[in-house]
mmCIF file of C-alpha atoms in Angstrom:
data_model
loop_
_atom_site.group_PDB
_atom_site.id
_atom_site.type_symbol
_atom_site.label_atom_id
_atom_site.label_comp_id
_atom_site.label_asym_id
_atom_site.label_seq_id
_atom_site.Cartn_x
_atom_site.Cartn_y
_atom_site.Cartn_z
ATOM 1 C CA ASP B 278 -2.658 -7.588 -18.794
ATOM 2 C CA ALA B 279 -1.754 -9.461 -15.631
ATOM 3 C CA GLY B 280 -1.371 -7.470 -12.461
ATOM 4 C CA VAL B 281 1.324 -7.913 -9.841
ATOM 5 C CA THR B 282 1.708 -11.559 -8.903
ATOM 6 C CA GLN B 283 3.151 -12.972 -5.684
ATOM 7 C CA SER B 284 4.029 -16.439 -4.501
ATOM 8 C CA PRO B 285 3.366 -18.327 -2.397
ATOM 9 C CA THR B 286 -0.091 -17.241 -1.227
ATOM 10 C CA HIS B 287 0.322 -18.602 2.263
ATOM 11 C CA LEU B 288 3.314 -19.839 4.215
ATOM 12 C CA ILE B 289 3.762 -21.323 7.676
ATOM 13 C CA LYS B 290 7.236 -21.355 9.250
ATOM 14 C CA THR B 291 8.705 -21.874 12.698
ATOM 15 C CA ARG B 292 10.887 -19.480 14.639
ATOM 16 C CA GLY B 293 14.483 -19.361 13.444
ATOM 17 C CA GLN B 294 13.720 -20.540 9.918
ATOM 18 C CA GLN B 295 14.332 -18.584 6.736
ATOM 19 C CA VAL B 296 11.765 -17.644 4.078
ATOM 20 C CA THR B 297 11.842 -16.369 0.487
ATOM 21 C CA LEU B 298 8.901 -14.531 -1.039
ATOM 22 C CA ARG B 299 8.587 -13.813 -4.758
ATOM 23 C CA CYS B 300 7.028 -11.038 -6.809
ATOM 24 C CA SER B 301 6.514 -10.375 -10.523
ATOM 25 C CA PRO B 302 5.661 -6.767 -11.429
ATOM 26 C CA ILE B 303 3.234 -5.521 -14.027
ATOM 27 C CA SER B 304 4.715 -5.788 -17.514
ATOM 28 C CA GLY B 305 6.703 -2.641 -18.281
ATOM 29 C CA HIS B 306 7.145 -1.653 -14.630
ATOM 30 C CA LYS B 307 10.757 -1.475 -13.529
ATOM 31 C CA SER B 308 10.308 -0.540 -9.871
ATOM 32 C CA VAL B 309 9.316 -2.980 -7.139
ATOM 33 C CA SER B 310 8.618 -2.137 -3.502
ATOM 34 C CA TRP B 311 7.995 -4.440 -0.544
ATOM 35 C CA TYR B 312 5.714 -3.690 2.399
ATOM 36 C CA GLN B 313 4.817 -5.511 5.606
ATOM 37 C CA GLN B 314 1.260 -5.262 6.874
ATOM 38 C CA VAL B 315 0.493 -6.447 10.377
ATOM 39 C CA LEU B 316 -3.166 -7.146 11.118
ATOM 40 C CA GLY B 317 -5.086 -3.935 11.795
ATOM 41 C CA GLN B 318 -2.272 -1.648 10.601
ATOM 42 C CA GLY B 319 -1.362 0.078 7.375
ATOM 43 C CA PRO B 320 1.456 -1.320 5.225
ATOM 44 C CA GLN B 321 5.017 -0.466 6.348
ATOM 45 C CA PHE B 322 7.722 0.154 3.749
ATOM 46 C CA ILE B 323 10.582 -2.379 3.690
ATOM 47 C CA PHE B 324 12.506 -1.927 0.412
ATOM 48 C CA GLN B 325 12.347 -0.364 -3.015
ATOM 49 C CA TYR B 326 14.308 -1.639 -6.020
ATOM 50 C CA TYR B 327 14.714 -0.042 -9.426
ATOM 51 C CA GLU B 328 16.794 -1.460 -12.256
ATOM 52 C CA LYS B 329 18.184 -4.079 -9.858
ATOM 53 C CA GLU B 330 19.486 -1.461 -7.433
ATOM 54 C CA GLU B 331 18.203 -0.737 -3.943
ATOM 55 C CA ARG B 332 16.698 2.754 -3.916
ATOM 56 C CA GLY B 333 15.177 2.813 -0.450
ATOM 57 C CA ARG B 334 15.119 0.892 2.800
ATOM 58 C CA GLY B 335 12.676 1.165 5.665
ATOM 59 C CA ASN B 336 13.287 0.699 9.371
ATOM 60 C CA PHE B 337 13.664 -3.087 9.339
ATOM 61 C CA PRO B 338 16.536 -5.206 10.753
ATOM 62 C CA ASP B 339 19.274 -6.726 8.617
ATOM 63 C CA ARG B 340 17.439 -10.065 8.759
ATOM 64 C CA PHE B 341 15.396 -8.635 5.889
ATOM 65 C CA SER B 342 17.018 -8.524 2.461
ATOM 66 C CA ALA B 343 15.831 -8.356 -1.130
ATOM 67 C CA ARG B 344 17.019 -8.374 -4.685
ATOM 68 C CA GLN B 345 15.705 -7.630 -8.154
ATOM 69 C CA PHE B 346 16.442 -9.694 -11.239
ATOM 70 C CA PRO B 347 17.075 -8.609 -14.865
ATOM 71 C CA ASN B 348 13.427 -9.350 -15.724
ATOM 72 C CA TYR B 349 12.429 -6.951 -12.861
ATOM 73 C CA SER B 350 10.960 -9.696 -10.686
ATOM 74 C CA SER B 351 12.024 -9.574 -7.061
ATOM 75 C CA GLU B 352 12.599 -11.730 -3.993
ATOM 76 C CA LEU B 353 12.290 -10.793 -0.335
ATOM 77 C CA ASN B 354 14.274 -12.904 2.129
ATOM 78 C CA VAL B 355 13.784 -12.989 5.863
ATOM 79 C CA ASN B 356 16.259 -14.884 8.060
ATOM 80 C CA ALA B 357 15.967 -16.064 11.663
ATOM 81 C CA LEU B 358 12.192 -15.655 11.722
ATOM 82 C CA LEU B 359 10.534 -14.244 14.826
ATOM 83 C CA LEU B 360 6.900 -14.521 15.902
ATOM 84 C CA GLY B 361 6.555 -10.788 15.179
ATOM 85 C CA ASP B 362 7.362 -11.360 11.501
ATOM 86 C CA SER B 363 3.901 -12.866 11.040
ATOM 87 C CA ALA B 364 2.167 -10.531 8.607
ATOM 88 C CA LEU B 365 0.881 -9.991 5.090
ATOM 89 C CA TYR B 366 3.833 -9.185 2.827
ATOM 90 C CA LEU B 367 2.883 -6.997 -0.093
ATOM 91 C CA CYS B 368 4.731 -6.290 -3.297
ATOM 92 C CA ALA B 369 3.969 -3.194 -5.362
ATOM 93 C CA SER B 370 5.179 -2.188 -8.796
ATOM 94 C CA SER B 371 5.325 1.231 -10.428
ATOM 95 C CA LEU B 372 6.706 3.208 -13.351
ATOM 96 C CA GLU B 373 9.800 4.975 -12.118
ATOM 97 C CA GLY B 374 10.977 8.330 -13.370
ATOM 98 C CA SER B 375 7.725 10.143 -14.065
ATOM 99 C CA PRO B 376 6.368 12.614 -11.518
ATOM 100 C CA PHE B 377 2.799 12.029 -12.653
ATOM 101 C CA ARG B 378 2.850 8.265 -13.191
ATOM 102 C CA ASN B 379 3.937 7.198 -9.746
ATOM 103 C CA GLU B 380 0.996 5.068 -8.668
ATOM 104 C CA GLN B 381 2.003 1.855 -6.957
ATOM 105 C CA PHE B 382 -0.063 -1.214 -7.805
ATOM 106 C CA PHE B 383 -0.141 -3.966 -5.220
ATOM 107 C CA GLY B 384 -0.195 -7.710 -5.530
ATOM 108 C CA PRO B 385 -2.448 -9.985 -3.470
ATOM 109 C CA GLY B 386 0.249 -10.515 -0.838
ATOM 110 C CA THR B 387 1.838 -13.494 0.873
ATOM 111 C CA ARG B 388 0.417 -14.354 4.288
ATOM 112 C CA LEU B 389 3.332 -15.489 6.501
ATOM 113 C CA THR B 390 2.605 -17.187 9.798
ATOM 114 C CA VAL B 391 5.512 -17.864 12.176
ATOM 115 C CA LEU B 392 4.853 -20.434 14.904
ATOM 116 C CA GLU Q 47 9.237 12.259 9.287
ATOM 117 C CA ASP Q 48 6.184 11.797 7.072
ATOM 118 C CA GLN Q 49 2.984 11.048 8.985
ATOM 119 C CA VAL Q 50 -0.569 10.063 8.065
ATOM 120 C CA THR Q 51 -3.521 9.936 10.468
ATOM 121 C CA GLN Q 52 -6.886 8.598 9.381
ATOM 122 C CA SER Q 53 -10.238 9.061 11.093
ATOM 123 C CA PRO Q 54 -12.514 7.586 12.099
ATOM 124 C CA GLU Q 55 -10.976 4.139 12.685
ATOM 125 C CA ALA Q 56 -14.307 2.509 11.866
ATOM 126 C CA LEU Q 57 -17.560 3.757 10.376
ATOM 127 C CA ARG Q 58 -20.897 2.022 10.014
ATOM 128 C CA LEU Q 59 -23.433 3.526 7.610
ATOM 129 C CA GLN Q 60 -26.822 2.550 6.362
ATOM 130 C CA GLU Q 61 -27.041 1.907 2.636
ATOM 131 C CA GLY Q 62 -27.535 5.275 0.924
ATOM 132 C CA GLU Q 63 -26.189 7.298 3.874
ATOM 133 C CA SER Q 64 -23.400 9.560 2.563
ATOM 134 C CA SER Q 65 -20.311 10.407 4.639
ATOM 135 C CA SER Q 66 -16.638 11.398 4.492
ATOM 136 C CA LEU Q 67 -13.383 9.796 5.609
ATOM 137 C CA ASN Q 68 -10.516 12.011 6.750
ATOM 138 C CA CYS Q 69 -6.783 11.741 6.131
ATOM 139 C CA SER Q 70 -4.507 14.273 7.864
ATOM 140 C CA TYR Q 71 -0.919 14.324 6.684
ATOM 141 C CA THR Q 72 2.494 15.897 7.116
ATOM 142 C CA VAL Q 73 5.139 15.351 4.461
ATOM 143 C CA SER Q 74 8.370 16.990 3.424
ATOM 144 C CA GLY Q 75 7.301 18.074 -0.060
ATOM 145 C CA LEU Q 76 4.255 16.242 -1.372
ATOM 146 C CA ARG Q 77 4.801 14.175 -4.504
ATOM 147 C CA GLY Q 78 1.408 12.520 -4.282
ATOM 148 C CA LEU Q 79 -1.388 11.474 -1.936
ATOM 149 C CA PHE Q 80 -2.980 8.120 -2.665
ATOM 150 C CA TRP Q 81 -6.227 6.440 -1.700
ATOM 151 C CA TYR Q 82 -6.525 2.677 -1.740
ATOM 152 C CA ARG Q 83 -9.312 0.253 -0.958
ATOM 153 C CA GLN Q 84 -8.425 -3.018 0.776
ATOM 154 C CA ASP Q 85 -10.686 -6.044 1.207
ATOM 155 C CA PRO Q 86 -9.884 -8.528 4.008
ATOM 156 C CA GLY Q 87 -6.835 -10.680 3.260
ATOM 157 C CA LYS Q 88 -6.134 -8.979 -0.071
ATOM 158 C CA GLY Q 89 -3.717 -6.392 -1.394
ATOM 159 C CA PRO Q 90 -4.675 -2.705 -1.569
ATOM 160 C CA GLU Q 91 -6.525 -1.650 -4.733
ATOM 161 C CA PHE Q 92 -5.551 1.733 -6.168
ATOM 162 C CA LEU Q 93 -8.321 4.349 -6.256
ATOM 163 C CA PHE Q 94 -6.923 7.882 -6.691
ATOM 164 C CA THR Q 95 -3.800 10.029 -6.790
ATOM 165 C CA LEU Q 96 -3.970 13.690 -5.748
ATOM 166 C CA TYR Q 97 -1.001 15.975 -6.387
ATOM 167 C CA SER Q 98 -1.826 19.437 -5.051
ATOM 168 C CA ALA Q 99 -4.281 21.375 -2.889
ATOM 169 C CA GLY Q 100 -7.623 21.991 -4.551
ATOM 170 C CA GLU Q 101 -7.486 18.935 -6.772
ATOM 171 C CA GLU Q 102 -10.490 16.587 -6.931
ATOM 172 C CA LYS Q 103 -10.926 13.119 -8.421
ATOM 173 C CA GLU Q 104 -14.130 11.077 -8.811
ATOM 174 C CA LYS Q 105 -14.945 7.453 -9.454
ATOM 175 C CA GLU Q 106 -18.491 6.142 -9.235
ATOM 176 C CA ARG Q 107 -19.718 6.904 -5.677
ATOM 177 C CA LEU Q 108 -16.292 8.096 -4.466
ATOM 178 C CA LYS Q 109 -14.800 11.571 -4.603
ATOM 179 C CA ALA Q 110 -11.386 12.518 -3.218
ATOM 180 C CA THR Q 111 -10.338 16.063 -2.331
ATOM 181 C CA ILE Q 112 -7.182 17.559 -0.849
ATOM 182 C CA THR Q 113 -5.950 20.628 1.030
ATOM 183 C CA LYS Q 114 -2.416 21.406 2.212
ATOM 184 C CA LYS Q 115 -2.982 19.433 5.423
ATOM 185 C CA GLU Q 116 -5.698 16.867 4.793
ATOM 186 C CA SER Q 117 -7.600 14.833 2.262
ATOM 187 C CA PHE Q 118 -11.177 13.618 2.291
ATOM 188 C CA LEU Q 119 -12.776 10.624 0.661
ATOM 189 C CA HIS Q 120 -16.461 11.387 0.188
ATOM 190 C CA ILE Q 121 -18.816 8.456 -0.309
ATOM 191 C CA THR Q 122 -22.184 9.268 -1.827
ATOM 192 C CA ALA Q 123 -25.156 6.901 -1.448
ATOM 193 C CA PRO Q 124 -22.937 3.922 -0.561
ATOM 194 C CA LYS Q 125 -23.868 0.319 -1.268
ATOM 195 C CA PRO Q 126 -22.934 -2.802 0.742
ATOM 196 C CA GLU Q 127 -20.213 -3.612 -1.816
ATOM 197 C CA ASP Q 128 -18.413 -0.418 -0.761
ATOM 198 C CA SER Q 129 -17.637 -2.090 2.578
ATOM 199 C CA ALA Q 130 -13.840 -2.295 2.912
ATOM 200 C CA THR Q 131 -10.889 -0.654 4.634
ATOM 201 C CA TYR Q 132 -9.855 2.590 2.959
ATOM 202 C CA LEU Q 133 -6.165 3.477 3.201
ATOM 203 C CA CYS Q 134 -4.529 6.849 2.659
ATOM 204 C CA ALA Q 135 -0.813 7.165 1.852
ATOM 205 C CA VAL Q 136 1.618 9.973 1.037
ATOM 206 C CA GLN Q 137 4.741 9.990 -1.072
ATOM 207 C CA ALA Q 138 7.434 12.631 -0.653
ATOM 208 C CA ARG Q 139 9.372 14.199 -3.520
ATOM 209 C CA GLY Q 140 12.456 12.241 -4.541
ATOM 210 C CA ASN Q 141 11.089 9.102 -2.921
ATOM 211 C CA GLU Q 142 9.121 6.029 -3.966
ATOM 212 C CA LYS Q 143 8.242 5.065 -0.396
ATOM 213 C CA LEU Q 144 4.574 5.265 0.572
ATOM 214 C CA THR Q 145 3.728 6.176 4.160
ATOM 215 C CA PHE Q 146 0.323 4.779 5.062
ATOM 216 C CA GLY Q 147 -2.255 5.576 7.704
ATOM 217 C CA THR Q 148 -3.908 2.783 9.644
ATOM 218 C CA GLY Q 149 -7.068 2.985 7.547
ATOM 219 C CA THR Q 150 -10.798 3.474 8.065
ATOM 220 C CA ARG Q 151 -12.857 0.307 8.186
ATOM 221 C CA LEU Q 152 -16.143 1.108 6.453
ATOM 222 C CA THR Q 153 -19.228 -1.082 6.828
ATOM 223 C CA ILE Q 154 -22.372 -0.410 4.797
ATOM 224 C CA ILE Q 155 -25.484 -2.016 6.247
ATOM 225 C CA PRO Q 156 -28.217 -3.046 3.777
#
């Protein structure tokens, strides 16, 4: 079975632009979470979606938004890019609803560079 | 607020030299504690989930243990291919969010 897939792999944008990142979860997983990982740091939680509804939001500005589609894939949008948005953006999928099947499996990430 | 602190930040070992990585945590009702391995430029790879104090999990040269305040990742007779950053994360009850530490960068010298 395929793991979590993300696209694109790399992206270069300039300040003020907008970007859309895409994620497809593992087959059968209905929950998708997004994380931002700045170089040298651990991943920081941005959003969690389950059954197309937002279930959690981290401490990120309103420039960050996301959505989940009926096939459980997800998009992360970032508007008005800043230099500080340069990071590895990670998508993770999991089985929701089971206390003992809550592992999150990560995709390879999208490396965003803002110039 | 949930917090995770990992130590040391970096660790260099000779091949075959066993050691332990530490993860200290505070969380409002532990749902799970997770260990991941991350290679440079790649996404974290899931290793273990621990649910309660006293639990242990093993996989090849790795063994994870947990108490009410900390978790350890023990590496026995490591090989150069074990070189990576090891991340610890906690998940609180009623929450999908993972709170990560900053990781331990492990280097195994042949």
